[in-house]
Amino acid sequence: MRVYLSEDYKSMSRRAANIISAQVITKPDCVLGLATGGTPVGTYQQLVEWYKKGDLSFAETKSVNLDEYLGLSPRHEQSYRYFMQSNLFDHIDIKPENTHVLNGLAKSPVAECAAYNQLIRDLGGIDLQLLGMGHNGHIAFNEPGDNFGLETHVVNLTESTIEANKRFFERREDVPRQALSMGIKNIMNARRILIVVSGEEKADIVYRAFRGPVTPDVPASVLQLHPDVTLVGDRAALSKLVEAGEPVCG
Ligand code: GLP
């Protein structure tokens, strides 16, 4: 694993965007695995800025998103499809038909998940998977205790995830209780992984994920077993790793 320490959120976002743009420049028709949550927003803003300057094109790039709330329409402001449109897709030249987000309104969620696994295979797999990390160590919506062998599946969200994500909704009761999510297996099959973390409230879980035992209790800990992981974080989120002597690049 390579660890890049940035002083603050802005430079962390820039670093992550640099890694994604290097992927897109060296393989324009690559498959990007994309993530939602607060952490990658700055990364997407940076990519949009470089696109607008003419430094970057996504015209041949394909994307698959990690997850979606079950029961939310793509037009719902808190759906992950809406998030991706407003934070990235609407501002760059990626072709709409090349962007893929699970359908939260699918009549058969199980069939939707199976079709998504097939789609990822048909695209030839994911070249670079961007990840954030939940406060309980979840990646995508793979919650503590979830089986590492699963592909895309229906997830019951934990109370702690509902609590963490309620900030995006008007009321806590509005947060969906279930989601569709790529499984750990899909994520681990990506050729490269880029994980972004920010803020001191992530410092403990980052330490447990990368210095603790590999265990389903901390889903992100499975990344220790992946051969090509880059962790990009700000000083606050990486503080415990650094204290523990993890070698970092500046
Ligand atoms: C959601 C998403 C995850 C994301 C997590 C952390 O639960 N499903 O993919 O990593 O939020 O979000 P944040 O970056 O806002 O802490």
Tab-separated table of C-alpha atoms and ligand atoms in Angstrom:
chain	number	residue	atom	x	y	z
A	1	MET	CA	0.000	0.000	0.000
A	2	ARG	CA	1.167	3.535	-0.778
A	3	VAL	CA	0.104	6.264	1.634
A	4	TYR	CA	0.063	9.907	0.577
A	5	LEU	CA	-0.296	12.497	3.293
A	6	SER	CA	-1.691	15.877	2.327
A	7	GLU	CA	-1.855	18.845	4.642
A	8	ASP	CA	-5.538	19.539	4.178
A	9	TYR	CA	-8.703	18.514	2.380
A	10	LYS	CA	-7.995	20.610	-0.693
A	11	SER	CA	-4.563	19.169	-1.335
A	12	MET	CA	-5.839	15.666	-0.551
A	13	SER	CA	-8.539	16.153	-3.180
A	14	ARG	CA	-5.998	17.415	-5.684
A	15	ARG	CA	-3.752	14.412	-5.075
A	16	ALA	CA	-6.636	11.977	-5.545
A	17	ALA	CA	-7.749	13.786	-8.696
A	18	ASN	CA	-4.183	13.561	-10.012
A	19	ILE	CA	-4.216	9.785	-9.643
A	20	ILE	CA	-7.601	9.504	-11.384
A	21	SER	CA	-6.550	11.817	-14.196
A	22	ALA	CA	-3.337	9.842	-14.724
A	23	GLN	CA	-5.525	6.751	-15.145
A	24	VAL	CA	-7.805	8.498	-17.648
A	25	ILE	CA	-4.911	10.003	-19.616
A	26	THR	CA	-2.982	6.732	-19.870
A	27	LYS	CA	-6.074	4.637	-20.690
A	28	PRO	CA	-8.834	6.935	-21.992
A	29	ASP	CA	-11.344	4.080	-22.322
A	30	CYS	CA	-10.761	2.865	-18.774
A	31	VAL	CA	-13.472	1.766	-16.360
A	32	LEU	CA	-13.585	3.956	-13.252
A	33	GLY	CA	-15.318	2.707	-10.132
A	34	LEU	CA	-16.779	5.802	-8.470
A	35	ALA	CA	-17.867	6.613	-4.942
A	36	THR	CA	-20.187	9.027	-3.175
A	37	GLY	CA	-20.133	10.529	0.330
A	38	GLY	CA	-18.688	13.841	1.418
A	39	THR	CA	-15.011	12.942	1.039
A	40	PRO	CA	-14.748	12.593	-2.781
A	41	VAL	CA	-16.636	15.835	-3.524
A	42	GLY	CA	-13.412	17.886	-3.674
A	43	THR	CA	-11.797	15.263	-5.900
A	44	TYR	CA	-14.675	15.568	-8.372
A	45	GLN	CA	-14.483	19.386	-8.251
A	46	GLN	CA	-10.812	19.214	-9.167
A	47	LEU	CA	-11.475	16.821	-12.056
A	48	VAL	CA	-14.203	19.154	-13.361
A	49	GLU	CA	-11.794	22.097	-13.156
A	50	TRP	CA	-9.133	20.266	-15.166
A	51	TYR	CA	-11.751	19.129	-17.693
A	52	LYS	CA	-12.917	22.730	-18.145
A	53	LYS	CA	-9.336	23.859	-18.693
A	54	GLY	CA	-9.043	21.272	-21.467
A	55	ASP	CA	-6.495	19.132	-19.635
A	56	LEU	CA	-8.692	16.059	-19.369
A	57	SER	CA	-11.385	14.274	-21.362
A	58	PHE	CA	-13.734	11.513	-20.269
A	59	ALA	CA	-15.210	11.017	-23.746
A	60	GLU	CA	-14.209	7.357	-23.846
A	61	THR	CA	-14.297	6.635	-20.128
A	62	LYS	CA	-16.846	4.340	-18.520
A	63	SER	CA	-17.956	4.407	-14.914
A	64	VAL	CA	-19.648	2.106	-12.436
A	65	ASN	CA	-20.751	3.434	-9.072
A	66	LEU	CA	-20.450	1.523	-5.858
A	67	ASP	CA	-23.922	1.742	-4.431
A	68	GLU	CA	-27.398	3.266	-4.302
A	69	TYR	CA	-30.123	3.646	-1.696
A	70	LEU	CA	-32.983	1.229	-2.167
A	71	GLY	CA	-36.286	3.007	-2.754
A	72	LEU	CA	-34.874	6.344	-3.974
A	73	SER	CA	-35.565	7.438	-7.530
A	74	PRO	CA	-32.590	8.636	-9.603
A	75	ARG	CA	-34.191	12.098	-9.455
A	76	HIS	CA	-34.295	12.144	-5.651
A	77	GLU	CA	-31.780	14.726	-4.454
A	78	GLN	CA	-30.191	12.286	-2.029
A	79	SER	CA	-29.908	9.422	-4.502
A	80	TYR	CA	-26.393	8.559	-5.519
A	81	ARG	CA	-27.326	8.930	-9.207
A	82	TYR	CA	-28.336	12.523	-8.462
A	83	PHE	CA	-25.104	13.044	-6.505
A	84	MET	CA	-23.004	11.800	-9.416
A	85	GLN	CA	-24.849	13.937	-11.978
A	86	SER	CA	-24.576	17.103	-9.914
A	87	ASN	CA	-21.018	16.611	-8.659
A	88	LEU	CA	-19.403	15.187	-11.782
A	89	PHE	CA	-21.262	13.808	-14.797
A	90	ASP	CA	-23.208	16.976	-15.686
A	91	HIS	CA	-19.968	18.969	-15.839
A	92	ILE	CA	-17.716	16.721	-17.935
A	93	ASP	CA	-17.890	15.015	-21.335
A	94	ILE	CA	-18.542	11.472	-20.141
A	95	LYS	CA	-21.287	9.900	-22.283
A	96	PRO	CA	-24.487	9.333	-20.259
A	97	GLU	CA	-24.745	5.768	-21.574
A	98	ASN	CA	-21.267	5.051	-20.199
A	99	THR	CA	-22.218	5.947	-16.627
A	100	HIS	CA	-23.698	3.206	-14.494
A	101	VAL	CA	-25.368	3.534	-11.111
A	102	LEU	CA	-27.536	0.827	-9.544
A	103	ASN	CA	-31.273	1.512	-9.860
A	104	GLY	CA	-32.776	2.076	-6.416
A	105	LEU	CA	-36.259	1.574	-7.833
A	106	ALA	CA	-35.556	-1.776	-9.513
A	107	LYS	CA	-38.629	-4.054	-9.353
A	108	SER	CA	-36.386	-6.931	-8.413
A	109	PRO	CA	-33.407	-5.690	-6.403
A	110	VAL	CA	-31.853	-9.156	-6.516
A	111	ALA	CA	-32.056	-9.253	-10.329
A	112	GLU	CA	-30.654	-5.684	-10.461
A	113	CYS	CA	-27.640	-6.821	-8.422
A	114	ALA	CA	-27.035	-9.866	-10.633
A	115	ALA	CA	-27.259	-7.714	-13.770
A	116	TYR	CA	-24.757	-5.232	-12.259
A	117	ASN	CA	-22.227	-7.999	-11.616
A	118	GLN	CA	-22.644	-9.082	-15.233
A	119	LEU	CA	-22.243	-5.484	-16.426
A	120	ILE	CA	-18.938	-5.121	-14.556
A	121	ARG	CA	-17.727	-8.364	-16.142
A	122	ASP	CA	-18.892	-7.244	-19.616
A	123	LEU	CA	-16.977	-3.979	-19.200
A	124	GLY	CA	-13.847	-6.030	-18.559
A	125	GLY	CA	-13.599	-5.226	-14.847
A	126	ILE	CA	-12.716	-2.031	-13.023
A	127	ASP	CA	-9.367	-0.370	-13.732
A	128	LEU	CA	-9.378	2.060	-10.816
A	129	GLN	CA	-11.825	1.965	-7.928
A	130	LEU	CA	-12.250	5.129	-5.868
A	131	LEU	CA	-13.420	4.538	-2.288
A	132	GLY	CA	-14.308	6.549	0.784
A	133	MET	CA	-14.625	4.974	4.212
A	134	GLY	CA	-17.529	5.113	6.634
A	135	HIS	CA	-17.007	5.835	10.323
A	136	ASN	CA	-17.501	2.165	11.126
A	137	GLY	CA	-15.049	1.070	8.434
A	138	HIS	CA	-17.648	0.369	5.770
A	139	ILE	CA	-16.654	0.605	2.133
A	140	ALA	CA	-19.458	1.169	-0.371
A	141	PHE	CA	-22.294	-0.092	1.853
A	142	ASN	CA	-20.493	-3.220	3.022
A	143	GLU	CA	-21.219	-2.971	6.706
A	144	PRO	CA	-19.308	-4.608	9.580
A	145	GLY	CA	-19.960	-8.340	9.581
A	146	ASP	CA	-20.764	-8.569	5.857
A	147	ASN	CA	-19.263	-11.527	4.075
A	148	PHE	CA	-16.065	-10.710	2.141
A	149	GLY	CA	-17.107	-13.145	-0.607
A	150	LEU	CA	-20.213	-11.250	-1.713
A	151	GLU	CA	-20.702	-9.495	-5.027
A	152	THR	CA	-23.386	-6.819	-5.519
A	153	HIS	CA	-26.173	-7.402	-3.009
A	154	VAL	CA	-28.967	-5.877	-0.961
A	155	VAL	CA	-27.697	-4.457	2.336
A	156	ASN	CA	-29.441	-3.552	5.576
A	157	LEU	CA	-27.792	-0.332	6.726
A	158	THR	CA	-26.536	-0.212	10.294
A	159	GLU	CA	-27.807	2.376	12.750
A	160	SER	CA	-24.382	4.028	12.766
A	161	THR	CA	-24.447	4.495	8.981
A	162	ILE	CA	-27.998	5.850	9.120
A	163	GLU	CA	-26.851	8.202	11.862
A	164	ALA	CA	-23.796	9.337	9.845
A	165	ASN	CA	-25.780	9.850	6.637
A	166	LYS	CA	-28.807	11.602	8.163
A	167	ARG	CA	-26.991	14.923	7.677
A	168	PHE	CA	-27.911	14.751	4.017
A	169	PHE	CA	-31.642	14.250	4.675
A	170	GLU	CA	-34.273	16.484	6.217
A	171	ARG	CA	-35.170	13.972	8.903
A	172	ARG	CA	-33.498	10.811	10.205
A	173	GLU	CA	-36.651	8.860	9.276
A	174	ASP	CA	-36.075	9.814	5.636
A	175	VAL	CA	-32.796	7.873	5.420
A	176	PRO	CA	-33.476	4.606	3.573
A	177	ARG	CA	-32.911	1.469	5.651
A	178	GLN	CA	-31.557	-0.568	2.767
A	179	ALA	CA	-29.221	-0.120	-0.160
A	180	LEU	CA	-27.843	-1.953	-3.168
A	181	SER	CA	-24.084	-2.235	-2.992
A	182	MET	CA	-21.177	-3.741	-4.817
A	183	GLY	CA	-19.706	-6.412	-2.574
A	184	ILE	CA	-16.184	-6.687	-1.239
A	185	LYS	CA	-15.499	-9.221	-3.979
A	186	ASN	CA	-16.273	-6.705	-6.749
A	187	ILE	CA	-14.073	-4.119	-5.040
A	188	MET	CA	-11.191	-6.529	-4.509
A	189	ASN	CA	-11.368	-7.528	-8.179
A	190	ALA	CA	-10.589	-3.951	-9.243
A	191	ARG	CA	-7.088	-3.706	-10.693
A	192	ARG	CA	-6.221	-0.633	-8.603
A	193	ILE	CA	-7.825	0.952	-5.571
A	194	LEU	CA	-7.671	4.573	-4.455
A	195	ILE	CA	-9.131	5.344	-1.043
A	196	VAL	CA	-9.622	8.883	0.261
A	197	VAL	CA	-10.009	9.810	3.935
A	198	SER	CA	-10.339	13.162	5.628
A	199	GLY	CA	-10.863	14.573	9.112
A	200	GLU	CA	-9.803	13.565	12.596
A	201	GLU	CA	-13.023	11.628	13.210
A	202	LYS	CA	-11.690	9.065	10.702
A	203	ALA	CA	-8.258	8.693	12.370
A	204	ASP	CA	-9.189	5.718	14.586
A	205	ILE	CA	-10.970	3.735	11.921
A	206	VAL	CA	-8.186	4.408	9.396
A	207	TYR	CA	-5.699	3.037	11.917
A	208	ARG	CA	-7.847	-0.045	12.591
A	209	ALA	CA	-8.403	-0.650	8.874
A	210	PHE	CA	-4.756	-0.516	7.861
A	211	ARG	CA	-2.866	-1.514	11.025
A	212	GLY	CA	-5.390	-3.796	12.711
A	213	PRO	CA	-6.325	-7.373	11.852
A	214	VAL	CA	-8.129	-8.150	8.598
A	215	THR	CA	-11.656	-8.805	9.776
A	216	PRO	CA	-15.233	-8.409	8.525
A	217	ASP	CA	-15.777	-6.286	11.664
A	218	VAL	CA	-13.806	-3.562	9.838
A	219	PRO	CA	-14.712	-4.061	6.160
A	220	ALA	CA	-11.978	-1.714	4.876
A	221	SER	CA	-9.337	-3.913	6.520
A	222	VAL	CA	-9.727	-6.332	3.596
A	223	LEU	CA	-7.846	-3.779	1.478
A	224	GLN	CA	-4.640	-4.921	3.211
A	225	LEU	CA	-4.931	-8.019	1.007
A	226	HIS	CA	-5.178	-6.086	-2.281
A	227	PRO	CA	-1.922	-5.776	-4.263
A	228	ASP	CA	-2.428	-2.189	-5.497
A	229	VAL	CA	-3.957	0.191	-2.969
A	230	THR	CA	-3.225	3.904	-2.664
A	231	LEU	CA	-4.465	5.670	0.449
A	232	VAL	CA	-4.701	9.449	0.188
A	233	GLY	CA	-5.573	11.328	3.335
A	234	ASP	CA	-5.223	14.621	5.097
A	235	ARG	CA	-2.987	14.936	8.140
A	236	ALA	CA	-5.912	14.647	10.568
A	237	ALA	CA	-7.246	11.366	9.163
A	238	LEU	CA	-3.775	9.818	8.903
A	239	SER	CA	-2.554	11.006	12.317
A	240	LYS	CA	-2.757	7.625	14.089
A	241	LEU	CA	-1.167	5.748	11.176
A	242	VAL	CA	1.701	8.212	11.142
A	243	GLU	CA	2.124	7.941	14.930
A	244	ALA	CA	2.341	4.173	14.504
A	245	GLY	CA	5.259	4.624	12.085
A	246	GLU	CA	3.508	3.889	8.784
A	247	PRO	CA	5.771	5.181	5.990
A	248	VAL	CA	4.084	7.988	4.095
A	249	CYS	CA	4.857	9.991	0.980
A	250	GLY	CA	4.388	13.733	1.198
B	1	GLP	C1	-21.619	6.414	2.362
B	1	GLP	C2	-21.168	5.707	1.094
B	1	GLP	C3	-19.737	5.241	1.174
B	1	GLP	C4	-18.861	6.360	1.729
B	1	GLP	C5	-19.327	6.730	3.100
B	1	GLP	C6	-18.428	7.741	3.805
B	1	GLP	O1	-22.087	5.557	3.340
B	1	GLP	N1	-21.997	4.573	0.774
B	1	GLP	O2	-19.310	4.835	-0.111
B	1	GLP	O3	-17.520	5.964	1.742
B	1	GLP	O4	-20.633	7.254	2.955
B	1	GLP	O5	-18.874	9.027	3.560
B	1	GLP	P1	-18.080	10.345	3.947
B	1	GLP	O6	-17.033	10.477	2.918
B	1	GLP	O7	-19.120	11.409	3.849
B	1	GLP	O8	-17.551	10.163	5.315
